[in-house]
Structure formats: structure tokens, C-alpha cells
Short mmCIF file of C-alpha atoms in Angstrom, two decimals:
data_model
loop_
_atom_site.label_atom_id
_atom_site.label_comp_id
_atom_site.label_asym_id
_atom_site.label_seq_id
_atom_site.Cartn_x
_atom_site.Cartn_y
_atom_site.Cartn_z
CA UNK A 1 165.94 76.73 32.55
CA UNK A 2 162.77 75.38 34.08
CA UNK A 3 162.75 78.05 36.74
CA UNK A 4 163.38 80.78 34.18
CA UNK A 5 160.48 79.51 32.04
CA UNK A 6 158.22 79.44 35.08
CA UNK A 7 158.95 83.05 35.96
CA UNK A 8 158.64 84.10 32.33
CA UNK A 9 155.21 82.53 31.90
CA UNK A 10 154.10 83.64 35.35
CA UNK A 11 154.96 87.20 34.35
CA UNK A 12 153.16 86.67 31.04
CA UNK A 13 150.08 85.72 33.04
CA UNK A 14 150.18 88.39 35.71
CA UNK A 15 151.41 91.52 33.89
CA UNK A 16 148.83 91.42 31.06
CA UNK A 17 146.28 90.54 33.74
CA UNK A 18 147.09 93.85 35.40
CA UNK A 19 146.71 95.65 32.06
CA UNK A 20 143.30 94.06 31.59
CA UNK A 21 142.22 95.82 34.75
CA UNK A 22 143.82 99.21 34.16
CA UNK A 23 143.75 99.81 30.38
CA UNK A 24 141.16 102.34 29.26
CA UNK A 25 140.76 100.99 25.75
CA UNK A 26 138.49 97.91 25.85
CA UNK A 27 140.19 96.30 22.84
CA UNK A 28 143.57 96.62 24.55
CA UNK A 29 142.08 94.98 27.62
CA UNK A 30 140.73 92.07 25.56
CA UNK A 31 144.06 91.55 23.80
CA UNK A 32 145.92 91.55 27.11
CA UNK A 33 143.41 89.01 28.37
CA UNK A 34 144.39 86.65 25.53
CA UNK A 35 148.07 87.08 26.39
CA UNK A 36 147.30 86.32 30.01
CA UNK A 37 145.34 83.18 29.05
CA UNK A 38 148.20 81.99 26.85
CA UNK A 39 150.64 82.48 29.71
CA UNK A 40 148.31 80.48 31.96
CA UNK A 41 148.11 77.72 29.34
CA UNK A 42 151.91 77.61 29.22
CA UNK A 43 151.96 77.19 33.01
CA UNK A 44 149.56 74.26 32.64
CA UNK A 45 151.93 72.77 30.05
CA UNK A 46 154.77 73.05 32.58
CA UNK A 47 152.61 71.03 34.97
CA UNK A 48 152.16 68.52 32.12
CA UNK A 49 148.40 69.08 32.08
CA UNK A 50 148.35 69.35 28.31
CA UNK A 51 144.64 68.73 28.08
CA UNK A 52 143.83 71.58 30.43
CA UNK A 53 146.30 73.85 28.63
CA UNK A 54 144.72 73.22 25.25
CA UNK A 55 141.22 73.71 26.67
CA UNK A 56 142.37 76.99 28.20
CA UNK A 57 143.40 78.25 24.77
CA UNK A 58 140.52 76.67 22.87
CA UNK A 59 137.70 77.81 25.14
CA UNK A 60 138.94 81.04 26.70
CA UNK A 61 141.38 82.54 24.20
CA UNK A 62 139.69 81.05 21.14
CA UNK A 63 136.02 81.54 21.91
CA UNK A 64 135.22 83.63 24.99
CA UNK A 65 137.47 86.58 24.15
CA UNK A 66 136.20 86.53 20.55
CA UNK A 67 132.77 86.96 22.09
CA UNK A 68 134.09 89.84 24.21
CA UNK A 69 135.54 91.51 21.13
CA UNK A 70 132.26 90.99 19.31
CA UNK A 71 130.37 92.75 22.10
CA UNK A 72 132.97 95.52 22.39
CA UNK A 73 132.76 96.20 18.67
CA UNK A 74 128.99 95.82 18.45
CA UNK A 75 128.13 98.27 21.20
CA UNK A 76 131.11 100.42 20.17
CA UNK A 77 132.40 100.73 23.73
CA UNK A 78 134.06 104.06 24.36
CA UNK A 79 137.17 104.55 26.42
CA UNK A 80 136.36 103.97 30.04
CA UNK A 81 135.79 107.27 31.88
CA UNK A 82 138.33 108.36 34.45
CA UNK A 83 137.43 106.83 37.76
CA UNK A 84 136.25 109.00 40.63
CA UNK A 85 137.96 109.12 44.06
CA UNK A 86 135.51 106.61 45.50
CA UNK A 87 136.44 103.99 42.90
CA UNK A 88 140.15 104.58 43.48
CA UNK A 89 139.65 104.24 47.22
CA UNK A 90 137.76 100.98 46.72
CA UNK A 91 140.53 99.67 44.45
CA UNK A 92 143.23 100.49 47.00
CA UNK A 93 141.19 98.88 49.77
CA UNK A 94 140.66 95.74 47.68
CA UNK A 95 144.36 95.54 46.87
CA UNK A 96 145.28 95.93 50.56
CA UNK A 97 142.84 93.18 51.51
CA UNK A 98 144.21 90.86 48.85
CA UNK A 99 147.82 91.41 49.88
CA UNK A 100 146.92 90.88 53.54
CA UNK A 101 145.08 87.69 52.63
CA UNK A 102 148.01 86.39 50.61
CA UNK A 103 150.54 87.15 53.33
CA UNK A 104 148.38 85.54 56.02
CA UNK A 105 147.98 82.47 53.85
CA UNK A 106 151.72 82.28 53.19
CA UNK A 107 152.91 82.71 56.77
CA UNK A 108 150.16 81.00 58.74
CA UNK A 109 151.30 77.61 57.46
CA UNK A 110 147.73 76.60 56.70
CA UNK A 111 147.91 77.06 52.97
CA UNK A 112 148.26 73.37 52.24
CA UNK A 113 150.51 72.09 49.50
CA UNK A 114 151.53 74.20 46.56
CA UNK A 115 151.56 72.84 43.03
CA UNK A 116 155.07 71.75 42.10
CA UNK A 117 156.20 72.38 38.54
CA UNK A 118 157.44 69.19 36.92
CA UNK A 119 155.10 66.78 38.65
CA UNK A 120 152.36 65.27 36.57
CA UNK A 121 149.11 66.83 37.61
CA UNK A 122 146.20 64.44 38.24
CA UNK A 123 144.08 65.91 35.44
CA UNK A 124 146.67 65.36 32.71
CA UNK A 125 144.65 62.76 30.83
CA UNK A 126 141.39 63.72 29.22
CA UNK A 127 139.88 60.53 30.63
CA UNK A 128 140.79 61.35 34.24
CA UNK A 129 139.42 64.79 33.63
CA UNK A 130 136.07 63.50 32.37
CA UNK A 131 135.64 60.84 35.04
CA UNK A 132 136.41 63.27 37.87
CA UNK A 133 134.09 65.86 36.39
CA UNK A 134 131.17 63.46 36.20
CA UNK A 135 131.67 61.71 39.54
CA UNK A 136 133.46 63.69 42.24
CA UNK A 137 132.71 67.17 40.93
CA UNK A 138 129.30 66.43 39.49
CA UNK A 139 127.39 68.73 41.82
CA UNK A 140 129.57 71.85 41.29
CA UNK A 141 129.56 71.09 37.57
CA UNK A 142 125.78 70.91 37.43
CA UNK A 143 125.36 73.98 39.60
CA UNK A 144 127.68 75.97 37.34
CA UNK A 145 125.72 74.86 34.31
CA UNK A 146 122.47 75.83 36.00
CA UNK A 147 123.81 79.26 36.91
CA UNK A 148 124.89 79.87 33.32
CA UNK A 149 121.43 78.82 32.17
CA UNK A 150 119.88 81.24 34.64
CA UNK A 151 122.05 84.08 33.33
CA UNK A 152 121.10 83.20 29.77
CA UNK A 153 117.38 83.07 30.49
CA UNK A 154 117.71 86.33 32.42
CA UNK A 155 119.29 88.10 29.46
CA UNK A 156 116.59 86.81 27.11
CA UNK A 157 113.82 87.92 29.44
CA UNK A 158 115.30 91.40 29.89
CA UNK A 159 115.88 91.98 26.18
CA UNK A 160 112.46 90.61 25.26
CA UNK A 161 110.73 92.90 27.71
CA UNK A 162 112.38 95.95 26.19
CA UNK A 163 111.38 94.92 22.69
CA UNK A 164 107.76 94.38 23.77
CA UNK A 165 107.62 97.81 25.41
CA UNK A 166 109.03 99.46 22.30
CA UNK A 167 106.38 97.86 20.20
CA UNK A 168 103.66 98.88 22.65
CA UNK A 169 104.92 102.47 22.54
CA UNK A 170 104.83 102.63 18.77
CA UNK A 171 101.40 101.08 18.47
CA UNK B 1 169.86 67.51 22.88
CA UNK B 2 172.62 67.05 20.33
CA UNK B 3 173.30 69.78 17.82
CA UNK B 4 172.82 67.60 14.76
CA UNK B 5 169.52 66.36 16.20
CA UNK B 6 168.37 69.94 16.59
CA UNK B 7 169.52 70.77 13.07
CA UNK B 8 167.58 67.80 11.72
CA UNK B 9 164.40 69.03 13.42
CA UNK B 10 164.90 72.53 12.03
CA UNK B 11 165.55 71.09 8.58
CA UNK B 12 162.37 68.97 8.72
CA UNK B 13 160.33 71.93 9.86
CA UNK B 14 161.70 74.12 7.06
CA UNK B 15 160.98 71.38 4.53
CA UNK B 16 157.34 71.00 5.61
CA UNK B 17 156.97 74.77 5.78
CA UNK B 18 158.27 75.31 2.26
CA UNK B 19 156.10 72.53 0.85
CA UNK B 20 152.96 73.96 2.47
CA UNK B 21 153.89 77.51 1.40
CA UNK B 22 154.35 76.49 -2.23
CA UNK B 23 151.15 74.45 -2.06
CA UNK B 24 149.42 77.61 -0.86
CA UNK B 25 150.93 79.63 -3.71
CA UNK B 26 149.84 77.08 -6.27
CA UNK B 27 146.43 76.77 -4.62
CA UNK B 28 145.91 80.40 -5.61
CA UNK B 29 146.72 79.49 -9.21
CA UNK B 30 144.48 76.43 -8.99
CA UNK B 31 141.70 78.63 -7.66
CA UNK B 32 141.97 80.94 -10.66
CA UNK B 33 142.12 78.04 -13.08
CA UNK B 34 139.11 76.33 -11.45
CA UNK B 35 137.21 79.62 -11.53
CA UNK B 36 138.04 79.95 -15.21
CA UNK B 37 136.97 76.37 -15.86
CA UNK B 38 133.64 76.86 -14.07
CA UNK B 39 132.98 80.09 -15.95
CA UNK B 40 134.16 78.83 -19.35
CA UNK B 41 137.28 81.01 -19.48
CA UNK B 42 140.96 80.16 -19.92
CA UNK B 43 142.42 81.63 -16.75
CA UNK B 44 145.96 82.94 -16.25
CA UNK B 45 147.91 82.02 -19.40
CA UNK B 46 150.29 84.91 -20.17
CA UNK B 47 152.92 85.15 -17.44
CA UNK B 48 156.32 84.04 -18.66
CA UNK B 49 159.75 83.69 -17.13
CA UNK B 50 162.16 84.86 -19.88
CA UNK B 51 164.42 81.82 -20.38
CA UNK B 52 162.08 79.03 -19.27
CA UNK B 53 159.13 80.37 -21.20
CA UNK B 54 161.24 80.56 -24.35
CA UNK B 55 161.75 76.81 -24.68
CA UNK B 56 159.77 75.90 -27.82
CA UNK B 57 156.97 73.51 -26.89
CA UNK B 58 157.33 72.96 -23.15
CA UNK B 59 157.72 76.68 -22.43
CA UNK B 60 154.54 77.58 -24.28
CA UNK B 61 152.70 74.73 -22.63
CA UNK B 62 153.79 75.78 -19.14
CA UNK B 63 152.87 79.38 -19.90
CA UNK B 64 149.40 78.35 -21.04
CA UNK B 65 149.07 76.34 -17.84
CA UNK B 66 149.94 79.47 -15.83
CA UNK B 67 152.77 77.77 -13.94
CA UNK B 68 154.74 81.02 -13.67
CA UNK B 69 151.80 83.05 -12.38
CA UNK B 70 152.40 82.44 -8.61
CA UNK B 71 155.95 83.78 -8.95
CA UNK B 72 154.61 86.96 -10.51
CA UNK B 73 151.90 87.28 -7.84
CA UNK B 74 154.41 86.71 -5.05
CA UNK B 75 156.82 89.32 -6.42
CA UNK B 76 153.98 91.75 -6.81
CA UNK B 77 153.10 91.38 -3.11
CA UNK B 78 156.73 91.92 -2.17
CA UNK B 79 157.56 94.93 -4.32
CA UNK B 80 154.36 96.92 -4.23
CA UNK B 81 154.38 100.17 -2.33
CA UNK B 82 153.02 99.71 1.17
CA UNK B 83 150.91 102.68 2.13
CA UNK B 84 149.57 102.80 5.68
CA UNK B 85 146.34 104.77 5.77
CA UNK B 86 146.47 107.73 8.15
CA UNK B 87 143.32 106.86 10.07
CA UNK B 88 144.28 103.39 11.28
CA UNK B 89 145.41 102.21 14.70
CA UNK B 90 149.03 101.56 13.67
CA UNK B 91 149.99 98.91 16.21
CA UNK B 92 147.02 96.62 15.68
CA UNK B 93 146.98 97.38 11.95
CA UNK B 94 150.48 95.90 11.66
CA UNK B 95 149.86 93.11 14.15
CA UNK B 96 146.64 91.78 12.60
CA UNK B 97 148.04 90.20 9.39
CA UNK B 98 150.71 88.45 11.46
CA UNK B 99 148.10 87.04 13.83
CA UNK B 100 146.19 85.76 10.80
CA UNK B 101 149.32 84.17 9.34
CA UNK B 102 151.14 82.59 12.30
CA UNK B 103 148.38 80.27 13.67
CA UNK B 104 147.70 79.02 10.14
CA UNK B 105 151.36 78.09 9.84
CA UNK B 106 151.57 76.60 13.34
CA UNK B 107 148.80 74.03 12.93
CA UNK B 108 150.81 72.04 10.39
CA UNK B 109 153.22 70.84 13.09
CA UNK B 110 150.86 68.18 14.44
CA UNK B 111 149.31 66.99 11.16
CA UNK B 112 150.67 63.57 10.19
CA UNK B 113 151.11 63.29 6.43
CA UNK B 114 152.59 59.83 5.95
CA UNK B 115 154.02 56.78 7.66
CA UNK B 116 157.27 54.83 7.84
CA UNK B 117 158.29 51.53 9.35
CA UNK B 118 161.19 51.81 11.79
CA UNK B 119 163.87 49.17 12.50
CA UNK B 120 161.73 47.49 15.12
CA UNK B 121 159.01 46.95 12.52
CA UNK B 122 156.60 49.44 14.07
CA UNK B 123 154.60 51.83 11.94
CA UNK B 124 155.50 55.41 12.81
CA UNK B 125 153.95 58.66 11.62
CA UNK B 126 155.70 61.26 9.50
CA UNK B 127 154.87 64.33 11.54
CA UNK B 128 156.77 67.23 13.07
CA UNK B 129 155.31 66.69 16.53
CA UNK B 130 153.26 63.62 17.37
CA UNK B 131 151.09 65.14 20.11
CA UNK B 132 148.62 62.96 21.99
CA UNK B 133 146.03 65.70 21.75
CA UNK B 134 146.99 66.76 18.24
CA UNK B 135 143.51 67.48 16.98
CA UNK B 136 142.70 69.66 19.98
CA UNK B 137 145.94 71.54 19.36
CA UNK B 138 144.87 72.22 15.77
CA UNK B 139 141.43 73.41 16.88
CA UNK B 140 142.89 75.63 19.61
CA UNK B 141 145.58 77.26 17.52
CA UNK B 142 143.46 77.75 14.41
CA UNK B 143 140.75 79.34 16.55
CA UNK B 144 143.28 82.07 17.38
CA UNK B 145 143.49 82.98 13.69
CA UNK B 146 140.17 84.80 13.86
CA UNK B 147 141.82 87.61 15.85
CA UNK B 148 143.77 88.54 12.75
CA UNK B 149 140.51 89.21 10.93
CA UNK B 150 138.67 90.82 13.82
CA UNK B 151 141.60 93.07 14.77
CA UNK B 152 142.31 93.91 11.14
CA UNK B 153 138.74 95.02 10.70
CA UNK B 154 138.76 97.03 13.90
CA UNK B 155 142.20 98.64 13.48
CA UNK B 156 141.41 99.77 9.93
CA UNK B 157 139.02 102.24 11.54
CA UNK B 158 136.65 102.48 8.61
CA UNK B 159 133.15 101.15 8.13
CA UNK B 160 133.36 98.21 5.74
CA UNK B 161 136.34 96.49 7.39
CA UNK B 162 134.65 97.04 10.75
CA UNK B 163 131.50 95.26 9.59
CA UNK B 164 133.67 92.46 8.21
CA UNK B 165 135.41 92.10 11.56
CA UNK B 166 132.14 91.93 13.49
CA UNK B 167 130.76 89.33 11.12
CA UNK B 168 133.94 87.27 11.36
CA UNK B 169 133.74 87.11 15.16
CA UNK B 170 130.05 86.16 15.17
CA UNK B 171 130.50 83.53 12.48
CA UNK B 172 133.53 81.94 14.15
CA UNK B 173 131.77 81.51 17.49
CA UNK B 174 128.67 80.09 15.82
CA UNK B 175 130.46 77.43 13.83
CA UNK B 176 133.24 76.49 16.22
CA UNK B 177 130.69 74.76 18.46
CA UNK B 178 129.41 72.57 15.64
CA UNK B 179 132.97 71.90 14.51
CA UNK B 180 133.99 70.60 17.93
CA UNK B 181 130.76 68.65 18.51
CA UNK B 182 130.99 66.95 15.10
CA UNK B 183 134.42 65.59 16.05
CA UNK B 184 133.40 64.04 19.37
CA UNK B 185 131.70 60.96 17.83
CA UNK B 186 134.91 60.32 15.86
CA UNK B 187 136.97 60.32 19.04
CA UNK B 188 134.45 58.02 20.73
CA UNK B 189 134.65 55.71 17.72
CA UNK B 190 138.43 55.37 18.08
CA UNK B 191 138.37 54.66 21.79
CA UNK B 192 138.85 58.20 23.06
CA UNK B 193 142.16 58.78 21.29
CA UNK B 194 142.81 62.39 20.31
CA UNK B 195 145.99 61.51 18.44
CA UNK B 196 145.60 62.02 14.70
CA UNK B 197 148.03 59.22 13.88
CA UNK B 198 146.09 56.68 15.97
CA UNK B 199 142.88 57.76 14.27
CA UNK B 200 144.40 57.23 10.82
CA UNK B 201 145.80 53.85 11.86
CA UNK B 202 142.36 52.90 13.17
CA UNK B 203 141.05 53.25 9.61
CA UNK B 204 143.53 50.78 8.12
CA UNK B 205 141.61 47.53 8.53
CA UNK B 206 138.75 46.22 6.45
CA UNK B 207 135.42 45.46 8.08
CA UNK B 208 134.12 41.96 7.28
CA UNK B 209 137.10 41.64 4.93
CA UNK B 210 135.86 43.99 2.22
CA UNK B 211 134.48 47.25 3.64
CA UNK B 212 137.15 49.97 4.13
CA UNK B 213 136.96 51.31 7.67
CA UNK B 214 136.99 54.96 6.73
CA UNK B 215 135.20 57.12 9.23
CA UNK B 216 133.16 58.85 6.54
CA UNK B 217 131.38 55.55 5.75
CA UNK B 218 130.36 55.05 9.36
CA UNK B 219 129.72 58.64 10.31
CA UNK B 220 128.64 60.50 7.18
CA UNK B 221 126.73 63.09 9.22
CA UNK B 222 129.77 63.94 11.35
CA UNK B 223 131.79 64.37 8.17
CA UNK B 224 129.14 66.62 6.62
CA UNK B 225 128.83 68.83 9.70
CA UNK B 226 132.60 69.05 10.01
CA UNK B 227 132.98 70.00 6.37
CA UNK B 228 130.31 72.71 6.52
CA UNK B 229 131.81 74.12 9.71
CA UNK B 230 135.24 73.99 8.08
CA UNK B 231 133.96 76.08 5.19
CA UNK B 232 132.68 78.62 7.70
CA UNK B 233 135.89 78.59 9.76
CA UNK B 234 138.08 79.16 6.72
CA UNK B 235 135.78 81.98 5.55
CA UNK B 236 135.24 80.36 2.19
CA UNK B 237 132.25 81.02 0.04
CA UNK B 238 129.33 80.40 0.66
CA UNK B 239 130.39 81.58 4.14
CA UNK B 240 132.75 84.44 3.34
CA UNK B 241 130.77 86.98 5.35
CA UNK B 242 133.88 88.85 6.58
CA UNK B 243 135.04 89.50 3.02
CA UNK B 244 131.77 89.60 1.08
CA UNK B 245 132.95 91.68 -1.91
CA UNK B 246 129.49 92.61 -3.14
CA UNK B 247 128.38 94.45 -0.02
CA UNK B 248 131.59 95.16 1.94
CA UNK B 249 134.12 96.11 -0.81
CA UNK B 250 136.70 93.62 0.46
CA UNK B 251 135.58 93.32 4.07
CA UNK B 252 138.24 93.16 6.75
CA UNK B 253 141.14 93.57 4.31
CA UNK B 254 139.83 96.64 2.47
CA UNK B 255 142.53 98.87 3.95
CA UNK B 256 145.33 96.36 3.44
CA UNK B 257 147.65 96.20 0.47
CA UNK B 258 150.88 94.68 -0.75
CA UNK B 259 152.66 92.34 1.66
CA UNK B 260 150.18 92.68 4.52
CA UNK B 261 147.37 91.61 2.23
CA UNK B 262 149.64 88.81 1.01
CA UNK B 263 149.93 87.51 4.57
CA UNK B 264 146.14 87.35 4.89
CA UNK B 265 145.92 85.67 1.52
CA UNK B 266 148.54 82.99 2.21
CA UNK B 267 147.08 82.47 5.68
CA UNK B 268 143.65 81.77 4.22
CA UNK B 269 144.94 79.24 1.72
CA UNK B 270 147.12 77.56 4.33
CA UNK B 271 144.00 77.23 6.48
CA UNK B 272 142.22 75.52 3.60
CA UNK B 273 145.11 73.14 2.96
CA UNK B 274 145.59 72.19 6.60
CA UNK B 275 141.81 71.91 7.08
CA UNK B 276 141.62 69.55 4.13
CA UNK B 277 144.51 67.57 5.59
CA UNK B 278 142.69 67.23 8.92
CA UNK B 279 139.53 66.12 7.12
CA UNK B 280 141.48 63.51 5.15
CA UNK B 281 143.16 62.21 8.31
CA UNK B 282 139.92 62.05 10.30
CA UNK B 283 137.39 60.90 7.73
CA UNK B 284 139.06 59.71 4.53
CA UNK B 285 141.49 57.20 5.97
CA UNK B 286 144.59 59.40 5.77
CA UNK B 287 147.23 57.63 3.66
CA UNK B 288 145.31 54.33 3.61
CA UNK B 289 143.88 52.95 0.41
CA UNK B 290 141.22 50.25 0.70
CA UNK B 291 142.32 46.73 -0.28
CA UNK B 292 145.94 47.86 -0.62
CA UNK B 293 148.67 47.28 1.96
CA UNK B 294 151.49 49.78 1.78
CA UNK B 295 154.89 48.16 1.18
CA UNK B 296 157.56 48.69 3.82
CA UNK B 297 160.70 50.72 3.17
CA UNK B 298 161.25 54.02 1.43
CA UNK B 299 158.85 53.24 -1.41
CA UNK B 300 155.97 52.69 1.00
CA UNK B 301 156.77 55.92 2.80
CA UNK B 302 156.80 57.96 -0.40
CA UNK B 303 153.61 56.26 -1.52
CA UNK B 304 151.85 57.07 1.77
CA UNK B 305 152.79 60.74 1.49
CA UNK B 306 151.65 60.83 -2.14
CA UNK B 307 148.29 59.24 -1.32
CA UNK B 308 147.77 61.69 1.52
CA UNK B 309 148.67 64.73 -0.59
CA UNK B 310 146.48 63.61 -3.50
CA UNK B 311 143.48 63.14 -1.21
CA UNK B 312 144.18 66.50 0.36
CA UNK B 313 144.42 68.28 -2.99
CA UNK B 314 141.19 66.63 -4.13
CA UNK B 315 139.49 68.15 -1.11
CA UNK B 316 141.08 71.53 -1.83
CA UNK B 317 139.55 71.24 -5.28
CA UNK B 318 136.14 70.65 -3.67
CA UNK B 319 136.63 73.89 -1.73
CA UNK B 320 137.20 75.79 -4.98
CA UNK B 321 134.46 74.00 -6.85
CA UNK B 322 131.93 74.96 -4.17
CA UNK B 323 133.18 78.54 -4.09
CA UNK B 324 132.56 79.12 -7.78
CA UNK B 325 129.27 77.19 -7.87
CA UNK B 326 127.20 78.32 -4.87
CA UNK B 327 126.01 81.86 -4.24
CA UNK B 328 126.87 83.55 -0.95
CA UNK B 329 124.53 83.18 2.01
CA UNK B 330 122.92 86.22 3.53
CA UNK B 331 124.20 87.04 7.01
CA UNK B 332 121.00 85.97 8.76
CA UNK B 333 121.01 82.72 6.77
CA UNK B 334 124.52 81.98 8.03
CA UNK B 335 123.36 82.48 11.61
CA UNK B 336 120.19 80.41 11.12
CA UNK B 337 122.14 77.56 9.56
CA UNK B 338 124.74 77.61 12.32
CA UNK B 339 122.54 77.85 15.38
CA UNK B 340 119.22 76.31 14.33
CA UNK B 341 120.35 73.52 12.02
CA UNK B 342 123.99 72.58 12.40
CA UNK B 343 124.27 72.80 16.20
CA UNK B 344 121.16 70.70 17.06
CA UNK B 345 122.16 68.26 14.34
CA UNK B 346 125.65 67.95 15.80
CA UNK B 347 124.25 67.34 19.31
CA UNK B 348 121.81 64.72 18.00
CA UNK B 349 124.64 63.11 16.05
CA UNK B 350 126.78 62.92 19.19
CA UNK B 351 124.01 61.38 21.31
CA UNK B 352 123.16 58.89 18.58
CA UNK B 353 126.74 57.64 18.21
CA UNK B 354 127.31 57.62 21.96
CA UNK B 355 124.36 55.21 22.29
CA UNK B 356 125.44 53.11 19.29
CA UNK B 357 129.01 52.80 20.57
CA UNK B 358 127.79 51.90 24.07
CA UNK B 359 125.58 49.19 22.55
CA UNK B 360 128.44 47.83 20.41
CA UNK B 361 130.70 47.69 23.44
CA UNK B 362 128.11 45.54 25.26
CA UNK B 363 128.56 42.73 22.75
#
């Protein structure tokens, strides 16, 4: 039963993930992304990391993809154009590299331990999660926050500049 | 798991489901009656079921009260013709009302609505699933409900629903932040527990022997922010941007009729009922009454459920009262309120209580 559920949810994560990449309709892609996130959350549940699972749904499926949809609808994104031969070539090359990487990792014996379904993951409790985040992983956490801030400021600067130029042109 | 155990769980779930569904149906009636009361009208007072309505005094009284109206409304939703407009995206058009309905129904599983004392003398919650992170589950699942509105607006492929869908997505993101942040001080207050039952039990005792320990008395600002954000999340007036009849016809559900519209409708009212239930559990002491200790046994259990439901319905009434009293915000006002007032206020509230609780813990 457990094994069946694992494969089911793993498929629910990976297959929609593929559709996110290849579907031409942006709304389809966003919907598949939600499915994929829900599958991932279910995998977290199987690892008994309920907190992480709920956060996955709450933050990614519940907020981030809503934002994606908002943007898709606001800028009225058209169907993605058919990709040229260069893009296809790049995609094939990337896929080959990924598969090679995965196989090397699997057979070199240096991949370390895999997560085992059924064992309680260390970040199951919200408290453990918070303490680890603010002690051991404080630097990556802060750096991520800083990068997001940079992206945000960048967007504001770029959009402001355009608005100012428009005004200058009219006046 | 034994078969009879499984059957019992299914039976409990069906019971809760049917109670919430009929509450939702009668909430629609209550809404119309409250609207009539606010506007000095009578409200629905004609619908009659042949035999029941014919009983001399009681039948007339019930008819005047509009008790049979939800049955008529429900049948209307079921038996109306269901046209599908030719210009819609069929798949998402059909999917959207279901996405609006299912999360609203799912959240009720973790909401405790009463208590009982088991053989060992421990107080246990009456709840379908007593999750340790119950409140996060409710937030996560109910946040998925917005896809029903956004997709419905998009799949309808016409202008007014589309605008409704865009507004819904923007509004949800803006107010979800404040909603989550306003809850954090409550969790801090109850020692980091995210279990709704523990939070209700934490509000049982009296402070200094006379002050009821309801969260709303200690954190009125959290309660206010949560309530405002709840209004926005349930798309109720003054925040019903996605529907906004005066400028968007009927917003996201313009192209929907019959049963599909019924799903949206019931979903919205279920959201209000469950939201009120969460507010009662978090801020109004759940099934606790100040200065009263619930008796043990079946009587105490029934009493706890009654107290909880009455508090919940009172809050549902507040929802309706506000809807028929306040005018609708303009879209930019909704955004200003969300980002420039509510969010900074929620952050300040969190920092303030974090300091206060740290100071209290020192002594």
C-alpha cells in the first residue's frame, strides 16, 4: 500500500511537472504546477513532515501560483510560440546532461543516503523547523531574503524608469 | 482498521457534512431575511410546501418565516436548464465550480465544534480529524478555493468574469498575508500550539478568578485584523470585488447558471460558516462560557456544541449585517487597505506581542 502510494504521488509530482514545461497554454502550465505541488506535499506527508507539507500547499499552491495566474491573466499571455531548432537542441542537450548526472550519482556510490519513506523527518515539528532555520541555516536564509529584496527593488527601479520616460516624452 | 470503525467515521463525516450543508442553505435564507430587516422589508414569505404549509396557525407562521424557501431555491438550482455558453473553455468552465466547492467543504474536517469527557476523565474534542496543525490545514486548503473563482472568470472567456477573476487573485494574495500574520501572535500566546482544540482549551480558565481568558480580550487587534482579512478572503461585501454587481454584472459567475452557480453559492456560504467557526475557536473561547463549567456526560457535550454553534451563527449574522450596511470599497481602496494599513499593522501587532510574551515569560 505504502509503496503504491509513493509511486502514485511521485507520478503526480513528476508528470504534471513535465506538462508545466511542455504545455503551450500558460494557464494549463500553472494548473499542472499546482497538481505537481500537491503531489510533492503528499510525499512530504508520507515522510511525516506535516508542517512542510502544509507550507508547501499554503505558500506555493495557495499563494505563488495565484500570483502566476494573476500575471498570466493581466498581461494576457498568448500561447507560447513554437520553439526553433536551437531551443529544441538545447532542451535535448539539457535532458542528456541531467540523465547523465543522475546515472553517475546513482552508480558512483557517492550519493549519500536517500530519504526513506516512513521515517520521521527531522523537520516534522514546526519548532525544530524554526530553530534550525534561525541557527544552522541562518546565513542561507538571510541571503535568500536579500536576493528576493534585490529582485523586488530591481523590478521597482525598472518600472519606475519607464514611467518617468513616458512622462518626459509627453511633456 | 475494522469495518464498523470505518463505517462510524463515514457516518460522522456525513453527519457533519449534512449539518454544514443545511446551515449553508439556511444561511442564504437568513441573509435574505437580514437584508429585508435592514431595508425595512419583509423578505421571503410566500413559499409553501403543500401539506405542511396548510396546517392552520403553524403552517402560516412557518411560511411567513420563509422556512420553506431554501427547499425551493435548492430545487430551482437542480432542475433549471444548464446551458453552457459556446465561447467558454469547456474543461476549466466545468472544473471551476468544483474547485470552489471542494476546499470549502474540506476545511470542516479539522474544526472542533464541541467537547466530551472520555472514560479516563480527559476532555476530548468533537472533531473529524484532530490535526496538530489544524489551523494551518484550514488556511492551506481554503487558500486553494480562490482557483475556483480565478479559473471560472478566465474560462468564461468574456470580459466581466475575466475582470472578476483578476480582482479575486489580487485580493486573495493581498489579504492572505495579513490573515496569516494576525494569527501568529495567537499561536505565540498559546505556547506555539497550532492545534485548534488546544487553543480553545487554553481559553477555559479565568484570569485572576474573574476575567475570561478569551483571546479577543487580550489581542483585540489580532482579532480585528483577522476578521477584516476573513471578510476579504470570503469575498463578502465590502470586499466583494470579484462579484461587484454594480460594475461587473455578476463578476466571475456571470456565465454560470443553475447547478454550477449553486456550487459557487453554497461554497461561499460554507466559507463564511467555517470562517466564523475558526474565529469563534481562536478568539471567542470556542464552546467555553465565562464563569460556567460545562457538566460532564452527554448533557455537557450537547451544551458545548450548542454554545459553539450559537456563537458561530452570531458571527454569521455579523457578516450579513455588515454586508447590508456598508457600501462596497473601490478596487484601489481595497488594495490600499490591504497593503498600506492592514499588513504593517499586522507586522507591528506581531512584534508587539512577541516582545510582551517574551517579557511575561521572564517572570
